[in-house]
């Protein structure tokens, strides 16, 4: 290596680390699941083995990447656990967490639907990575937006005001510490219109409170100091921590949302934006999802039984939290019976239109699948794979997941290049969306698109356009020689 080039050397993925992760995710965990079962081999199980290899290898690549790929990590973690390992156990034993069963042909088509979406996502991500050196006229200036202190303070005041106004209508403070079972029973006893209003009010409490806390923690501090801003910050911080502990706690809130709040707070920290720290944090999250998540429903019920530790295979085949693959199977069976419904694609983007003004508004896909299966409990998931398949079959699955893969990879690359800037939209929104992906991918879209709109729009509104400043070059595109020489002179050859 020539003198002066040390600081500009491109980072290289650790081959040993990649091999260890691939061995664990592609070989050891699947074998651990299958050896505890009396496997019944068939065409669907063969394709599912391909899905496990695909998702495990992709997750291993993310966990050893030289960039912090939050969006990619959220996607492949969900795909590996909920659509990789869990279906492997289900197909090997023909045992499922819910009662509706399909034939072998539908199971085979289901695995093809899942793998086609994964292949499209991988292709879209690969295309975006090849174009990472090119600037983006939309995403780049959007993610470079910086927090506005005045807007952040206004959001903090709004969040506290909403708490004062809306918490009494939700049943008071005590209602936020009831179990999910009690909350669901209260919602079932209410009128349908009242249930929708309560859900909207709950999200109007949770999302602004979350963003107010995140923004207040990361609001830029002026170099010369600002006593007023500093004083307001320390005054509001304990109030917002207490508010979030109330309205975003894991007792009454869905675990996926409570997890999003916690992980977004952690991964938006500056010390976790670098690749090495991110890899350690992502590995810890993956371990928690595999080991702890199955038992995190302890507070869901009023009558809590002692925690019983069972094997992963038994969890996957008996716990309704892992019903994603079975719901895709139900959707495939629904399409065989009723055909495709292209107009259902209009439902999520037009979620705000009331049914009174739109009598033919599509039903929630989760409710539709629950009715098709004959379930009495209709608050079920509808993974993005089956929602897009129900629109127009494999073409719609490939188109949607290819687009998601390309946009997600582009966002990850831009966040990596902006990681040294404080208070940017990339530093705050990307971790939140990355982990909220687990909710988005699990579905259904009609149920989560409203909260998703709040999650995305609020941080955009509290940021302002950044000054005209060029982004650092992508690692995949070496900087021009003159720029490299200037960088070496300004840093003294030290790593930055």
Coordinates of N, CA and C in Angstrom, one line a residue, residues 53-285:
X53 N -32.2 -21.1 2.7 CA -30.8 -20.8 2.2 C -30.7 -19.3 1.7
X54 N -31.7 -18.9 1.0 CA -31.7 -17.5 0.4 C -31.7 -16.5 1.5
X55 N -32.7 -16.6 2.4 CA -32.9 -15.6 3.5 C -31.7 -15.7 4.5
X56 N -31.2 -16.9 4.8 CA -30.1 -17.0 5.7 C -28.8 -16.4 5.2
X57 N -28.6 -16.7 3.9 CA -27.4 -16.1 3.3 C -27.5 -14.6 3.2
X58 N -28.7 -14.1 2.8 CA -28.8 -12.6 2.7 C -28.7 -12.0 4.1
X59 N -29.3 -12.6 5.1 CA -29.1 -12.0 6.5 C -27.7 -12.0 6.9
X60 N -27.0 -13.1 6.6 CA -25.5 -13.2 6.9 C -24.7 -12.1 6.2
X61 N -25.1 -11.8 5.0 CA -24.4 -10.7 4.3 C -24.7 -9.3 4.9
X62 N -25.9 -9.1 5.4 CA -26.2 -7.8 6.0 C -25.5 -7.7 7.4
X63 N -25.4 -8.8 8.1 CA -24.7 -8.8 9.4 C -23.2 -8.7 9.3
X64 N -22.6 -8.8 8.1 CA -21.2 -8.7 7.9 C -20.9 -7.6 6.9
X65 N -21.9 -6.8 6.6 CA -21.6 -5.7 5.5 C -20.7 -4.6 6.1
X66 N -20.0 -3.9 5.2 CA -19.2 -2.8 5.6 C -20.0 -1.6 5.8
X67 N -21.3 -1.6 5.5 CA -22.2 -0.5 5.8 C -23.3 -0.9 6.7
X68 N -23.8 0.1 7.4 CA -24.9 -0.2 8.3 C -26.2 -0.2 7.5
X69 N -26.7 -1.4 7.2 CA -27.9 -1.5 6.3 C -29.1 -1.8 7.2
X70 N -29.7 -0.8 7.8 CA -30.9 -0.9 8.7 C -32.1 -1.5 7.9
X71 N -32.4 -0.9 6.8 CA -33.5 -1.4 6.0 C -33.4 -2.8 5.6
X72 N -32.2 -3.1 5.1 CA -31.9 -4.5 4.7 C -32.0 -5.5 5.8
X73 N -31.5 -5.1 7.0 CA -31.6 -5.9 8.2 C -33.0 -6.2 8.6
X74 N -33.9 -5.2 8.6 CA -35.2 -5.4 9.0 C -36.0 -6.4 8.1
X75 N -35.7 -6.2 6.8 CA -36.4 -7.1 5.8 C -36.0 -8.5 5.9
X76 N -34.7 -8.7 5.9 CA -34.2 -10.1 5.9 C -34.3 -10.8 7.3
X77 N -34.4 -10.0 8.3 CA -34.7 -10.7 9.6 C -36.1 -11.2 9.6
X78 N -37.1 -10.4 9.2 CA -38.4 -10.9 9.1 C -38.5 -12.1 8.1
X79 N -37.9 -12.0 7.0 CA -38.0 -13.0 6.0 C -37.4 -14.3 6.5
X80 N -36.3 -14.2 7.2 CA -35.6 -15.4 7.7 C -36.4 -16.1 8.8
X81 N -36.9 -15.4 9.7 CA -37.6 -16.0 10.9 C -39.0 -16.4 10.5
X82 N -39.8 -15.5 10.0 CA -41.3 -15.7 9.8 C -41.6 -16.4 8.5
X83 N -40.7 -16.3 7.5 CA -41.0 -17.0 6.2 C -39.9 -18.0 5.8
X84 N -38.9 -18.1 6.7 CA -37.9 -19.1 6.5 C -37.9 -20.3 7.4
X85 N -37.5 -20.0 8.7 CA -37.5 -21.0 9.7 C -38.9 -21.5 10.1
X86 N -39.8 -20.6 10.4 CA -41.1 -21.0 10.8 C -41.8 -21.9 9.8
X87 N -41.9 -21.6 8.5 CA -42.5 -22.5 7.6 C -41.8 -23.8 7.4
X88 N -40.5 -23.8 7.6 CA -39.7 -25.0 7.5 C -40.3 -26.1 8.5
X89 N -40.5 -25.6 9.8 CA -41.1 -26.5 10.8 C -42.5 -26.9 10.4
X90 N -43.3 -25.9 9.9 CA -44.7 -26.2 9.6 C -44.8 -27.3 8.5
X91 N -44.0 -27.1 7.4 CA -44.1 -28.0 6.3 C -43.5 -29.3 6.6
X92 N -42.5 -29.4 7.4 CA -41.9 -30.7 7.8 C -42.9 -31.5 8.6
X93 N -43.8 -30.9 9.4 CA -44.6 -31.7 10.3 C -46.1 -31.6 9.9
X94 N -46.4 -30.7 8.9 CA -47.8 -30.5 8.5 C -48.6 -30.0 9.8
X95 N -48.0 -29.3 10.6 CA -48.6 -28.7 11.8 C -48.5 -27.2 11.8
X96 N -49.7 -26.5 12.1 CA -49.8 -25.1 11.9 C -50.4 -24.5 13.2
X97 N -50.1 -23.2 13.4 CA -50.6 -22.6 14.6 C -52.1 -22.3 14.6
X98 N -52.7 -22.2 13.4 CA -54.1 -22.0 13.3 C -54.8 -23.1 12.6
X99 N -56.1 -23.1 12.6 CA -56.9 -24.3 12.2 C -57.0 -24.6 10.7
X100 N -56.9 -23.5 9.9 CA -57.2 -23.6 8.5 C -56.0 -24.3 7.8
X101 N -56.3 -25.4 7.0 CA -55.3 -26.2 6.4 C -55.5 -26.1 4.8
X102 N -54.4 -26.2 4.1 CA -54.6 -26.2 2.6 C -53.9 -27.5 2.1
X103 N -54.2 -27.8 0.8 CA -53.6 -29.0 0.2 C -52.1 -28.8 -0.2
X104 N -51.5 -29.8 -0.7 CA -50.1 -29.8 -1.0 C -49.8 -28.8 -2.2
X105 N -50.8 -28.7 -3.1 CA -50.6 -27.8 -4.3 C -50.5 -26.3 -3.8
X106 N -51.5 -26.0 -2.9 CA -51.5 -24.6 -2.4 C -50.2 -24.3 -1.6
X107 N -49.8 -25.3 -0.8 CA -48.5 -25.1 0.0 C -47.4 -24.9 -1.0
X108 N -47.3 -25.6 -2.1 CA -46.2 -25.4 -3.0 C -46.3 -24.1 -3.7
X109 N -47.5 -23.6 -4.1 CA -47.6 -22.3 -4.7 C -47.2 -21.2 -3.7
X110 N -47.5 -21.4 -2.4 CA -47.2 -20.5 -1.4 C -45.7 -20.3 -1.3
X111 N -44.9 -21.4 -1.3 CA -43.5 -21.2 -1.3 C -42.9 -20.5 -2.5
X112 N -43.5 -20.7 -3.6 CA -43.1 -20.0 -4.9 C -43.4 -18.5 -4.8
X113 N -44.6 -18.2 -4.2 CA -44.9 -16.8 -4.0 C -43.9 -16.1 -3.1
X114 N -43.5 -16.8 -2.0 CA -42.5 -16.2 -1.1 C -41.2 -16.0 -1.7
X115 N -40.7 -17.1 -2.4 CA -39.4 -17.0 -3.0 C -39.3 -16.0 -4.2
X116 N -40.4 -15.9 -4.9 CA -40.4 -14.9 -6.0 C -40.3 -13.5 -5.5
X117 N -41.0 -13.2 -4.4 CA -40.8 -11.9 -3.7 C -39.4 -11.7 -3.3
X118 N -38.8 -12.7 -2.7 CA -37.4 -12.5 -2.2 C -36.4 -12.3 -3.3
X119 N -36.6 -13.1 -4.4 CA -35.7 -12.9 -5.6 C -35.9 -11.5 -6.2
X120 N -37.1 -11.0 -6.3 CA -37.3 -9.7 -6.8 C -36.7 -8.6 -5.9
X121 N -36.8 -8.8 -4.6 CA -36.2 -7.9 -3.6 C -34.6 -7.9 -3.8
X122 N -34.1 -9.1 -3.9 CA -32.6 -9.2 -4.1 C -32.2 -8.5 -5.4
X123 N -32.9 -8.7 -6.5 CA -32.6 -8.1 -7.7 C -32.7 -6.6 -7.7
X124 N -33.7 -6.1 -7.1 CA -33.9 -4.6 -6.9 C -32.7 -4.0 -6.1
X125 N -32.4 -4.7 -5.0 CA -31.3 -4.2 -4.2 C -30.0 -4.3 -4.9
X126 N -29.7 -5.3 -5.7 CA -28.5 -5.4 -6.5 C -28.4 -4.3 -7.5
X127 N -29.5 -4.0 -8.2 CA -29.5 -2.9 -9.2 C -29.2 -1.6 -8.5
X128 N -29.8 -1.3 -7.4 CA -29.6 -0.1 -6.7 C -28.1 0.0 -6.2
X129 N -27.5 -1.1 -5.8 CA -26.1 -1.0 -5.3 C -25.2 -0.7 -6.4
X130 N -25.5 -1.1 -7.6 CA -24.6 -0.8 -8.8 C -24.7 0.7 -9.1
X131 N -25.8 1.3 -8.8 CA -26.0 2.7 -9.1 C -25.8 3.6 -7.9
X132 N -25.1 3.1 -6.8 CA -25.0 3.8 -5.6 C -24.2 5.1 -5.7
X133 N -23.3 5.2 -6.7 CA -22.5 6.3 -6.8 C -23.2 7.5 -7.5
X134 N -24.4 7.3 -8.0 CA -25.1 8.3 -8.7 C -26.0 9.0 -7.6
X135 N -26.2 10.3 -7.8 CA -27.0 11.1 -6.9 C -28.5 10.9 -7.1
X136 N -29.2 11.1 -6.1 CA -30.7 11.0 -6.1 C -31.3 12.3 -6.0
X137 N -32.2 12.7 -6.9 CA -32.8 14.0 -6.9 C -33.9 14.1 -5.9
X138 N -34.4 13.0 -5.4 CA -35.5 13.0 -4.4 C -35.1 12.5 -3.1
X139 N -34.5 11.3 -3.0 CA -34.1 10.8 -1.7 C -33.0 11.5 -1.0
X140 N -32.0 11.9 -1.8 CA -30.8 12.6 -1.2 C -31.1 13.9 -0.5
X141 N -31.8 14.8 -1.1 CA -32.1 16.1 -0.3 C -33.2 15.8 0.8
X142 N -34.0 14.8 0.6 CA -35.0 14.5 1.6 C -34.3 14.0 2.9
X143 N -33.4 13.0 2.7 CA -32.8 12.4 3.9 C -31.7 13.3 4.5
X144 N -31.3 14.3 3.8 CA -30.3 15.3 4.3 C -31.0 16.4 5.1
X145 N -32.3 16.5 5.2 CA -33.0 17.5 6.0 C -32.6 17.4 7.4
X146 N -32.5 18.6 8.1 CA -32.0 18.6 9.5 C -33.1 19.1 10.4
X147 N -33.1 18.7 11.6 CA -34.1 19.0 12.6 C -34.1 20.5 12.8
X148 N -35.3 21.1 12.9 CA -35.5 22.5 13.2 C -35.8 22.6 14.7
X149 N -35.0 23.2 15.6 CA -35.3 23.3 17.0 C -36.7 23.9 17.3
X150 N -37.1 24.9 16.6 CA -38.4 25.5 16.9 C -39.5 24.5 16.6
X151 N -39.4 23.8 15.5 CA -40.4 22.8 15.1 C -40.4 21.6 16.1
X152 N -39.3 21.2 16.6 CA -39.2 20.2 17.5 C -39.9 20.6 18.8
X153 N -39.7 21.8 19.3 CA -40.3 22.3 20.5 C -41.8 22.3 20.3
X154 N -42.3 22.7 19.1 CA -43.7 22.7 18.9 C -44.3 21.3 18.9
X155 N -43.6 20.4 18.3 CA -44.0 19.0 18.4 C -44.1 18.5 19.8
X156 N -43.1 18.8 20.6 CA -43.2 18.4 22.0 C -44.4 19.0 22.7
X157 N -44.7 20.2 22.5 CA -45.9 20.8 23.1 C -47.1 20.2 22.6
X158 N -47.2 19.9 21.3 CA -48.4 19.2 20.7 C -48.5 17.8 21.3
X159 N -47.5 17.1 21.5 CA -47.6 15.7 22.0 C -48.1 15.8 23.5
X160 N -47.6 16.7 24.3 CA -48.1 16.8 25.6 C -49.6 17.3 25.7
X161 N -50.0 18.2 24.7 CA -51.3 18.6 24.7 C -52.3 17.5 24.3
X162 N -51.9 16.7 23.3 CA -52.7 15.5 22.9 C -52.8 14.6 24.0
X163 N -51.8 14.4 24.8 CA -51.9 13.5 26.0 C -52.9 14.0 27.0
X164 N -53.0 15.3 27.2 CA -53.9 15.8 28.2 C -55.4 15.7 27.6
X165 N -55.5 15.8 26.3 CA -56.9 15.8 25.7 C -57.3 14.4 25.5
X166 N -56.5 13.5 25.0 CA -56.9 12.2 24.5 C -56.8 11.1 25.6
X167 N -55.9 11.2 26.5 CA -55.8 10.1 27.5 C -57.1 9.8 28.3
X168 N -57.8 10.8 28.7 CA -59.1 10.6 29.4 C -60.1 9.8 28.6
X169 N -60.1 10.1 27.3 CA -61.0 9.4 26.4 C -60.6 7.9 26.1
X170 N -59.4 7.6 26.4 CA -58.9 6.2 26.3 C -59.1 5.4 27.5
X171 N -59.7 6.0 28.6 CA -59.9 5.3 29.8 C -59.0 5.7 30.9
X172 N -58.3 6.8 30.7 CA -57.4 7.2 31.8 C -56.0 6.5 31.7
X173 N -55.1 6.9 32.6 CA -53.8 6.4 32.7 C -53.8 4.9 32.9
X174 N -54.7 4.4 33.7 CA -54.7 3.0 34.1 C -55.0 2.1 32.8
X175 N -55.7 2.6 31.8 CA -56.0 1.8 30.6 C -54.8 1.5 29.9
X176 N -53.7 2.2 30.0 CA -52.5 2.0 29.3 C -51.6 0.9 29.9
X177 N -52.1 0.4 31.1 CA -51.3 -0.6 31.8 C -52.2 -1.9 31.9
X178 N -53.3 -1.9 31.2 CA -54.0 -3.2 31.1 C -53.4 -4.1 30.1
X179 N -53.7 -5.4 30.2 CA -53.2 -6.4 29.3 C -53.8 -6.2 27.9
X180 N -53.2 -6.7 26.9 CA -53.7 -6.7 25.5 C -55.0 -7.4 25.5
X181 N -55.2 -8.5 26.3 CA -56.4 -9.2 26.3 C -57.6 -8.3 26.8
X182 N -57.3 -7.6 27.8 CA -58.4 -6.7 28.4 C -58.7 -5.6 27.4
X183 N -57.7 -5.1 26.7 CA -57.9 -4.0 25.7 C -58.7 -4.5 24.5
X184 N -58.4 -5.8 24.1 CA -59.1 -6.3 22.9 C -60.6 -6.6 23.3
X185 N -60.8 -7.1 24.6 CA -62.2 -7.3 25.0 C -63.0 -6.0 25.1
X186 N -62.3 -5.0 25.5 CA -63.0 -3.7 25.6 C -63.3 -3.2 24.2
X187 N -62.4 -3.4 23.2 CA -62.6 -2.9 21.9 C -63.7 -3.7 21.2
X188 N -63.8 -5.1 21.5 CA -64.9 -5.9 21.0 C -66.2 -5.5 21.5
X189 N -66.3 -5.0 22.7 CA -67.6 -4.6 23.3 C -68.0 -3.3 22.8
X190 N -67.1 -2.5 22.2 CA -67.5 -1.1 21.8 C -68.1 -1.2 20.4
X191 N -68.8 -0.1 20.0 CA -69.4 0.0 18.7 C -68.2 0.1 17.6
X192 N -68.5 -0.4 16.4 CA -67.4 -0.4 15.4 C -66.8 1.0 15.1
X193 N -67.7 2.0 15.1 CA -67.2 3.4 14.9 C -66.4 3.8 16.0
X194 N -66.8 3.5 17.3 CA -66.0 3.8 18.4 C -64.7 3.1 18.5
X195 N -64.7 1.9 18.0 CA -63.4 1.2 18.0 C -62.4 1.9 17.0
X196 N -62.9 2.3 15.9 CA -62.0 3.0 14.9 C -61.5 4.3 15.5
X197 N -62.4 5.0 16.1 CA -62.0 6.3 16.7 C -61.0 6.1 17.8
X198 N -61.1 5.1 18.7 CA -60.2 4.8 19.7 C -58.8 4.4 19.1
X199 N -58.8 3.6 18.1 CA -57.6 3.2 17.4 C -56.8 4.5 16.9
X200 N -57.6 5.3 16.2 CA -57.0 6.6 15.7 C -56.4 7.4 16.8
X201 N -57.2 7.6 17.9 CA -56.7 8.4 19.0 C -55.5 7.8 19.6
X202 N -55.4 6.4 19.7 CA -54.3 5.8 20.3 C -53.0 6.1 19.5
X203 N -53.1 6.0 18.1 CA -52.0 6.3 17.3 C -51.6 7.7 17.3
X204 N -52.6 8.6 17.4 CA -52.4 10.1 17.5 C -51.6 10.4 18.8
X205 N -51.7 9.5 19.8 CA -51.0 9.7 21.1 C -49.6 9.1 20.9
X206 N -49.5 7.9 20.4 CA -48.2 7.1 20.4 C -47.2 7.7 19.5
X207 N -47.5 8.0 18.2 CA -46.5 8.4 17.3 C -46.0 9.8 17.5
X208 N -46.8 10.8 17.8 CA -46.2 12.1 18.1 C -45.3 12.1 19.3
X209 N -45.8 11.3 20.4 CA -45.0 11.2 21.6 C -43.6 10.6 21.3
X210 N -43.6 9.6 20.5 CA -42.3 8.9 20.1 C -41.4 9.8 19.4
X211 N -41.9 10.5 18.4 CA -41.1 11.4 17.6 C -40.6 12.6 18.4
X212 N -41.5 13.1 19.3 CA -41.1 14.2 20.1 C -39.9 13.9 21.0
X213 N -39.9 12.7 21.5 CA -38.7 12.2 22.4 C -37.5 12.0 21.5
X214 N -37.6 11.4 20.4 CA -36.4 11.1 19.5 C -35.8 12.4 19.1
X215 N -36.7 13.3 18.6 CA -36.2 14.6 18.1 C -35.6 15.5 19.2
X216 N -36.2 15.5 20.4 CA -35.6 16.3 21.4 C -34.2 15.8 21.9
X217 N -34.0 14.5 21.8 CA -32.7 13.9 22.1 C -31.7 14.3 21.1
X218 N -32.1 14.4 19.8 CA -31.1 14.6 18.8 C -31.2 16.1 18.2
X219 N -31.9 17.0 18.8 CA -32.0 18.3 18.2 C -30.6 18.9 18.3
X220 N -30.2 19.6 17.2 CA -28.8 20.2 17.1 C -28.6 21.2 18.2
X221 N -27.4 21.3 18.8 CA -27.1 22.3 19.8 C -26.2 23.3 19.1
X222 N -26.5 24.5 19.3 CA -25.7 25.6 18.7 C -24.3 25.7 19.3
X223 N -23.3 26.0 18.5 CA -21.9 26.0 19.0 C -21.7 27.0 20.1
X224 N -22.3 28.2 20.0 CA -22.2 29.2 21.0 C -23.1 29.0 22.2
X225 N -23.9 28.0 22.1 CA -24.8 27.7 23.3 C -26.1 28.5 23.2
X226 N -27.1 27.9 23.7 CA -28.4 28.6 23.7 C -29.1 28.2 25.0
X227 N -29.1 29.0 26.0 CA -29.6 28.7 27.4 C -31.1 28.4 27.3
X228 N -31.8 29.1 26.5 CA -33.3 28.9 26.4 C -33.6 27.5 25.9
X229 N -32.9 27.1 24.8 CA -33.2 25.8 24.2 C -32.7 24.7 25.2
X230 N -31.5 24.9 25.8 CA -31.0 23.9 26.7 C -32.0 23.7 27.9
X231 N -32.5 24.8 28.4 CA -33.4 24.8 29.6 C -34.7 24.1 29.2
X232 N -35.3 24.4 28.0 CA -36.5 23.8 27.6 C -36.3 22.3 27.3
X233 N -35.1 22.0 26.8 CA -34.8 20.5 26.5 C -34.8 19.7 27.8
X234 N -34.1 20.2 28.9 CA -34.1 19.5 30.1 C -35.4 19.5 30.9
X235 N -36.2 20.5 30.6 CA -37.6 20.5 31.2 C -38.5 19.5 30.5
X236 N -38.4 19.4 29.2 CA -39.4 18.6 28.4 C -38.9 17.1 28.4
X237 N -37.6 16.8 28.6 CA -37.1 15.5 28.4 C -37.8 14.5 29.4
X238 N -37.8 14.8 30.7 CA -38.5 13.8 31.7 C -40.0 13.7 31.4
X239 N -40.6 14.8 31.0 CA -42.0 14.7 30.7 C -42.3 13.7 29.5
X240 N -41.5 13.8 28.5 CA -41.7 13.0 27.3 C -41.3 11.5 27.6
X241 N -40.3 11.3 28.4 CA -39.9 10.0 28.8 C -41.1 9.3 29.5
X242 N -41.7 10.1 30.5 CA -42.8 9.5 31.2 C -44.0 9.3 30.3
X243 N -44.2 10.2 29.3 CA -45.3 10.0 28.4 C -45.1 8.8 27.5
X244 N -43.9 8.6 27.0 CA -43.7 7.4 26.2 C -43.8 6.1 27.0
X245 N -43.3 6.2 28.3 CA -43.4 5.0 29.1 C -44.9 4.6 29.4
X246 N -45.8 5.6 29.2 CA -47.2 5.4 29.4 C -47.9 4.9 28.1
X247 N -47.7 5.6 27.0 CA -48.5 5.3 25.8 C -47.8 4.4 24.9
X248 N -46.5 4.1 25.1 CA -45.8 3.2 24.2 C -45.1 2.0 24.9
X249 N -45.8 1.6 26.0 CA -45.2 0.5 26.8 C -45.6 -0.8 26.2
X250 N -44.8 -1.9 26.4 CA -45.1 -3.2 25.8 C -46.2 -4.0 26.5
X251 N -46.9 -3.4 27.5 CA -48.0 -4.1 28.2 C -49.2 -4.0 27.4
X252 N -49.6 -2.7 27.0 CA -50.8 -2.5 26.3 C -50.7 -2.3 24.8
X253 N -49.4 -2.0 24.4 CA -49.2 -1.7 23.0 C -48.7 -3.0 22.3
X254 N -49.0 -3.2 21.0 CA -48.4 -4.3 20.2 C -46.9 -4.4 20.4
X255 N -46.4 -5.6 20.5 CA -45.0 -5.8 20.8 C -44.1 -5.3 19.6
X256 N -44.7 -5.4 18.4 CA -43.9 -4.9 17.2 C -43.7 -3.4 17.3
X257 N -44.8 -2.7 17.7 CA -44.7 -1.2 17.8 C -43.8 -0.8 19.0
X258 N -44.0 -1.4 20.2 CA -43.1 -1.1 21.3 C -41.6 -1.4 21.0
X259 N -41.4 -2.5 20.3 CA -40.0 -2.8 19.8 C -39.5 -1.8 18.9
X260 N -40.3 -1.3 18.0 CA -39.9 -0.3 17.0 C -39.5 1.0 17.8
X261 N -40.3 1.4 18.8 CA -39.9 2.6 19.6 C -38.6 2.4 20.2
X262 N -38.4 1.3 20.9 CA -37.1 1.1 21.6 C -35.9 1.0 20.7
X263 N -36.1 0.2 19.6 CA -34.9 0.0 18.7 C -34.6 1.3 17.9
X264 N -35.6 2.1 17.6 CA -35.4 3.3 16.9 C -34.6 4.3 17.8
X265 N -34.9 4.3 19.1 CA -34.2 5.2 20.0 C -32.8 4.8 20.1
X266 N -32.5 3.4 20.2 CA -31.2 2.9 20.3 C -30.4 3.1 19.1
X267 N -30.9 2.7 17.9 CA -30.1 2.7 16.7 C -30.0 4.1 16.0
X268 N -30.7 5.1 16.6 CA -30.5 6.5 16.1 C -29.4 7.1 16.8
X269 N -28.8 6.5 17.8 CA -27.7 7.1 18.5 C -26.5 7.1 17.6
X270 N -25.7 8.1 17.8 CA -24.5 8.3 16.9 C -23.5 7.2 17.0
X271 N -23.4 6.6 18.1 CA -22.4 5.5 18.3 C -22.8 4.2 17.6
X272 N -24.1 4.1 17.2 CA -24.5 2.9 16.5 C -24.7 3.1 15.0
X273 N -24.3 4.3 14.5 CA -24.4 4.5 13.1 C -23.3 3.9 12.3
X274 N -22.2 3.7 12.9 CA -21.0 3.1 12.2 C -21.2 1.6 11.9
X275 N -20.6 1.1 10.9 CA -20.8 -0.3 10.5 C -20.5 -1.3 11.6
X276 N -19.3 -1.1 12.3 CA -19.0 -2.1 13.3 C -20.0 -2.2 14.5
X277 N -20.3 -1.0 15.0 CA -21.3 -1.0 16.1 C -22.7 -1.5 15.7
X278 N -23.0 -1.1 14.4 CA -24.3 -1.6 13.9 C -24.3 -3.2 13.8
X279 N -23.2 -3.7 13.4 CA -23.2 -5.2 13.2 C -23.4 -5.9 14.6
X280 N -22.8 -5.3 15.6 CA -22.9 -5.9 17.0 C -24.4 -5.7 17.4
X281 N -24.9 -4.5 17.2 CA -26.3 -4.3 17.6 C -27.3 -5.2 16.9
X282 N -27.1 -5.3 15.6 CA -28.0 -6.1 14.8 C -27.9 -7.6 15.2
X283 N -26.7 -8.1 15.5 CA -26.6 -9.4 16.0 C -27.3 -9.7 17.3
X284 N -27.3 -8.7 18.2 CA -28.0 -8.8 19.4 C -29.5 -8.8 19.2
X285 N -30.0 -8.0 18.3 CA -31.4 -7.9 17.9 C -31.9 -9.3 17.4

